[in-house]
């Protein structure tokens, strides 16, 4: 089992550009959550996808959008990049059990640098 | 909204000794989960231990144990027989039972010295 895989591992973009980050969940998981982790801080919840729809969203602007595919993999898109978007982006997968979710397993993250 | 506070930005401990990391949280919920995650320099967030709020018994996982005080909204992590490989950033996290979102503290950087 490859666990949660994210690509790319590192990325450098220019202000104003757009970026797409990718995540493949752990085998058997159907729910994907995205987090932004600024340097020296804890992860901040961006949104969660389940059954190809955004189920829950954190306090992030509409420049942050996502998608989930039928195979449960997911993309995070960020438009009009700002310097402040520089961070580690973490993907976490889990399995929906109806009333709750199983443990979240995290990928190694994508380090995004905006210059 | 839930908040999680880790009041110790940095801690150090000698190899083989015991260290306790502190965490407090604020919520109006009665049922929830609490977690401790470890994030080494490799960036992989690894689950160390979890506690269900409805369980009075403190969770243990080998050298790792928690002291869960629900009324005080406190959730500390004790690491016994510290090893060099325990050096990492440790995050305390809260999650409602019916939500996928986890709320994290800002972490404690733990250094185990030989």
Short mmCIF file of C-alpha atoms in Angstrom, two decimals:
data_model
loop_
_atom_site.label_atom_id
_atom_site.label_comp_id
_atom_site.label_asym_id
_atom_site.label_seq_id
_atom_site.Cartn_x
_atom_site.Cartn_y
_atom_site.Cartn_z
CA UNK A 1 0.00 0.00 0.00
CA UNK A 2 1.56 3.27 -1.17
CA UNK A 3 -0.33 5.34 1.40
CA UNK A 4 -1.23 8.91 0.51
CA UNK A 5 0.82 10.27 -2.37
CA UNK A 6 1.12 13.89 -3.39
CA UNK A 7 2.66 15.52 -6.42
CA UNK A 8 4.74 17.46 -7.04
CA UNK A 9 6.92 17.52 -3.93
CA UNK A 10 8.23 21.03 -4.58
CA UNK A 11 6.96 23.85 -6.77
CA UNK A 12 8.02 27.43 -7.46
CA UNK A 13 5.49 29.83 -8.99
CA UNK A 14 5.32 33.55 -9.70
CA UNK A 15 2.76 35.89 -8.17
CA UNK A 16 -0.45 35.94 -10.16
CA UNK A 17 0.03 32.47 -11.60
CA UNK A 18 -2.20 29.48 -11.04
CA UNK A 19 -1.16 26.13 -9.54
CA UNK A 20 -2.62 22.63 -9.34
CA UNK A 21 -1.59 20.15 -6.67
CA UNK A 22 -2.52 16.48 -6.78
CA UNK A 23 -3.30 13.82 -4.20
CA UNK A 24 -3.97 10.10 -4.37
CA UNK A 25 -5.61 8.72 -1.22
CA UNK A 26 -4.67 5.60 0.66
CA UNK A 27 -6.25 2.46 -0.74
CA UNK A 28 -9.78 2.02 0.64
CA UNK A 29 -10.18 5.70 1.53
CA UNK A 30 -12.92 7.80 -0.08
CA UNK A 31 -12.51 11.17 1.63
CA UNK A 32 -9.77 13.71 0.95
CA UNK A 33 -8.97 16.81 3.02
CA UNK A 34 -6.51 19.55 2.16
CA UNK A 35 -4.52 21.62 4.65
CA UNK A 36 -2.18 24.59 4.37
CA UNK A 37 0.77 24.64 6.76
CA UNK A 38 2.73 27.89 6.95
CA UNK A 39 6.27 27.74 8.29
CA UNK A 40 6.33 27.25 12.06
CA UNK A 41 2.56 26.82 12.33
CA UNK A 42 0.05 24.03 12.50
CA UNK A 43 -1.95 22.91 9.46
CA UNK A 44 -5.04 24.95 8.61
CA UNK A 45 -8.04 23.18 7.08
CA UNK A 46 -8.85 24.29 3.52
CA UNK A 47 -11.66 21.90 2.46
CA UNK A 48 -12.77 18.31 2.32
CA UNK A 49 -14.08 16.27 -0.60
CA UNK A 50 -16.37 13.28 -0.45
CA UNK A 51 -18.34 11.67 -3.30
CA UNK A 52 -16.80 14.19 -5.70
CA UNK A 53 -18.28 17.16 -3.85
CA UNK A 54 -16.91 19.71 -1.42
CA UNK A 55 -18.39 18.70 1.92
CA UNK A 56 -16.77 21.15 4.27
CA UNK A 57 -14.70 24.29 3.84
CA UNK A 58 -12.38 26.30 6.06
CA UNK A 59 -11.76 30.03 6.06
CA UNK A 60 -10.03 30.30 2.69
CA UNK A 61 -10.93 32.59 -0.24
CA UNK A 62 -12.53 31.41 -3.45
CA UNK A 63 -9.11 31.46 -5.13
CA UNK A 64 -8.74 28.05 -3.51
CA UNK A 65 -10.80 25.42 -5.28
CA UNK A 66 -10.69 21.69 -5.63
CA UNK A 67 -11.97 18.63 -7.33
CA UNK A 68 -12.38 14.96 -6.54
CA UNK A 69 -12.41 12.32 -9.26
CA UNK A 70 -14.37 9.03 -9.40
CA UNK A 71 -11.24 7.15 -8.28
CA UNK A 72 -11.20 9.37 -5.13
CA UNK A 73 -8.04 11.23 -6.10
CA UNK A 74 -8.16 14.97 -5.69
CA UNK A 75 -6.73 18.24 -6.95
CA UNK A 76 -6.22 21.55 -5.19
CA UNK A 77 -6.19 24.62 -7.43
CA UNK A 78 -5.02 28.05 -6.36
CA UNK A 79 -5.57 31.02 -8.66
CA UNK A 80 -3.93 34.46 -8.66
CA UNK A 81 -1.13 33.33 -6.35
CA UNK A 82 0.03 35.66 -3.60
CA UNK A 83 3.34 35.61 -1.74
CA UNK A 84 1.36 34.60 1.35
CA UNK A 85 0.27 31.38 -0.35
CA UNK A 86 3.81 30.04 0.10
CA UNK A 87 3.40 27.04 2.40
CA UNK A 88 3.39 23.27 2.71
CA UNK A 89 0.14 21.85 1.36
CA UNK A 90 -0.90 18.61 2.99
CA UNK A 91 -3.43 16.10 1.76
CA UNK A 92 -5.09 13.70 4.19
CA UNK A 93 -7.34 10.77 3.34
CA UNK A 94 -9.83 8.83 5.43
CA UNK A 95 -12.83 6.56 5.04
CA UNK A 96 -16.34 7.78 5.66
CA UNK A 97 -18.18 5.45 8.07
CA UNK A 98 -21.47 7.30 8.03
CA UNK A 99 -21.47 8.91 11.44
CA UNK A 100 -17.74 9.50 11.55
CA UNK A 101 -14.49 9.02 9.64
CA UNK A 102 -11.59 6.69 10.19
CA UNK A 103 -8.13 7.98 11.03
CA UNK A 104 -6.67 10.51 8.65
CA UNK A 105 -3.47 9.49 6.90
CA UNK A 106 -1.33 12.31 5.56
CA UNK A 107 0.86 12.60 2.51
CA UNK A 108 4.32 14.16 2.59
CA UNK A 109 3.01 17.40 1.23
CA UNK A 110 3.82 19.79 -1.59
CA UNK A 111 6.10 22.69 -0.75
CA UNK A 112 4.83 25.70 -2.74
CA UNK A 113 7.01 28.78 -3.01
CA UNK A 114 5.56 31.92 -4.59
CA UNK A 115 8.12 34.50 -5.75
CA UNK B 1 -15.33 27.29 16.81
CA UNK B 2 -12.77 24.95 18.29
CA UNK B 3 -9.32 26.13 19.27
CA UNK B 4 -6.25 24.15 20.23
CA UNK B 5 -3.38 25.67 22.20
CA UNK B 6 0.11 24.29 22.68
CA UNK B 7 1.92 26.59 25.09
CA UNK B 8 5.40 25.09 24.71
CA UNK B 9 6.99 26.11 21.38
CA UNK B 10 10.17 24.15 22.12
CA UNK B 11 11.23 21.43 24.53
CA UNK B 12 14.25 19.21 24.97
CA UNK B 13 14.89 15.99 26.85
CA UNK B 14 17.81 13.68 27.43
CA UNK B 15 17.74 10.31 25.74
CA UNK B 16 15.99 7.64 27.87
CA UNK B 17 14.22 10.21 30.03
CA UNK B 18 10.53 11.16 30.12
CA UNK B 19 8.96 14.31 28.71
CA UNK B 20 5.41 15.69 28.75
CA UNK B 21 3.97 17.95 26.07
CA UNK B 22 0.96 20.09 26.96
CA UNK B 23 -2.21 20.82 25.01
CA UNK B 24 -5.44 22.57 25.89
CA UNK B 25 -8.50 22.98 23.71
CA UNK B 26 -11.81 24.75 23.72
CA UNK B 27 -15.07 23.29 22.46
CA UNK B 28 -18.75 23.16 23.31
CA UNK B 29 -19.07 19.67 21.89
CA UNK B 30 -19.41 16.61 24.10
CA UNK B 31 -18.27 13.95 21.64
CA UNK B 32 -15.01 14.39 19.80
CA UNK B 33 -11.57 12.95 19.12
CA UNK B 34 -8.18 14.23 20.19
CA UNK B 35 -4.93 13.33 18.46
CA UNK B 36 -1.22 13.78 18.76
CA UNK B 37 0.70 13.83 15.49
CA UNK B 38 4.46 13.75 14.95
CA UNK B 39 6.03 15.64 12.03
CA UNK B 40 9.73 14.91 11.51
CA UNK B 41 11.86 16.90 9.07
CA UNK B 42 10.62 14.57 6.31
CA UNK B 43 7.30 16.50 6.67
CA UNK B 44 5.18 13.34 6.92
CA UNK B 45 2.47 13.86 9.53
CA UNK B 46 2.33 10.62 11.53
CA UNK B 47 -0.43 9.74 13.98
CA UNK B 48 1.06 8.98 17.40
CA UNK B 49 -2.02 8.41 19.54
CA UNK B 50 -5.73 9.18 19.64
CA UNK B 51 -8.32 9.56 22.38
CA UNK B 52 -12.11 9.38 22.14
CA UNK B 53 -13.73 11.92 24.44
CA UNK B 54 -16.35 9.45 25.69
CA UNK B 55 -13.64 7.11 27.02
CA UNK B 56 -12.43 7.85 30.52
CA UNK B 57 -9.42 5.60 30.21
CA UNK B 58 -6.31 7.35 28.96
CA UNK B 59 -4.94 6.00 25.68
CA UNK B 60 -1.52 4.38 25.57
CA UNK B 61 0.62 3.28 22.63
CA UNK B 62 3.90 1.67 23.65
CA UNK B 63 6.11 4.49 25.01
CA UNK B 64 3.42 7.11 24.37
CA UNK B 65 0.54 7.85 26.72
CA UNK B 66 -1.88 10.70 27.28
CA UNK B 67 -3.38 12.41 30.29
CA UNK B 68 -6.89 13.37 29.18
CA UNK B 69 -8.75 15.71 31.54
CA UNK B 70 -12.11 16.37 29.88
CA UNK B 71 -13.44 18.86 32.42
CA UNK B 72 -10.23 20.87 32.23
CA UNK B 73 -10.06 20.43 28.43
CA UNK B 74 -6.48 19.28 28.72
CA UNK B 75 -4.74 16.60 26.67
CA UNK B 76 -1.04 16.10 27.40
CA UNK B 77 1.31 13.60 25.79
CA UNK B 78 3.91 11.72 27.81
CA UNK B 79 6.85 10.14 26.03
CA UNK B 80 8.74 7.61 28.13
CA UNK B 81 12.27 6.34 27.46
CA UNK B 82 12.82 9.08 24.86
CA UNK B 83 14.76 8.06 21.77
CA UNK B 84 16.72 10.15 19.27
CA UNK B 85 14.13 9.26 16.64
CA UNK B 86 11.47 11.03 18.69
CA UNK B 87 13.01 14.36 17.66
CA UNK B 88 10.27 16.10 15.67
CA UNK B 89 7.51 18.65 15.81
CA UNK B 90 4.46 17.41 17.72
CA UNK B 91 0.95 18.65 16.99
CA UNK B 92 -2.15 18.30 19.11
CA UNK B 93 -5.38 18.14 17.09
CA UNK B 94 -9.15 18.14 17.72
CA UNK B 95 -11.86 16.65 15.55
CA UNK B 96 -15.61 16.44 15.96
CA UNK B 97 -16.96 12.93 15.63
CA UNK B 98 -19.19 13.85 12.67
CA UNK B 99 -16.79 16.12 10.83
CA UNK B 100 -13.71 15.46 8.80
CA UNK B 101 -12.06 18.73 9.68
CA UNK B 102 -9.25 18.63 12.24
CA UNK B 103 -8.12 21.72 14.14
CA UNK B 104 -4.41 21.76 14.99
CA UNK B 105 -2.31 23.60 17.53
CA UNK B 106 0.85 25.40 16.46
CA UNK B 107 3.08 22.57 17.56
CA UNK B 108 5.90 21.84 20.00
CA UNK B 109 9.39 21.21 18.66
CA UNK B 110 10.91 18.37 20.68
CA UNK B 111 14.64 17.70 20.64
CA UNK B 112 16.00 14.50 22.18
CA UNK B 113 19.65 14.93 23.19
CA UNK B 114 22.14 12.06 23.35
#
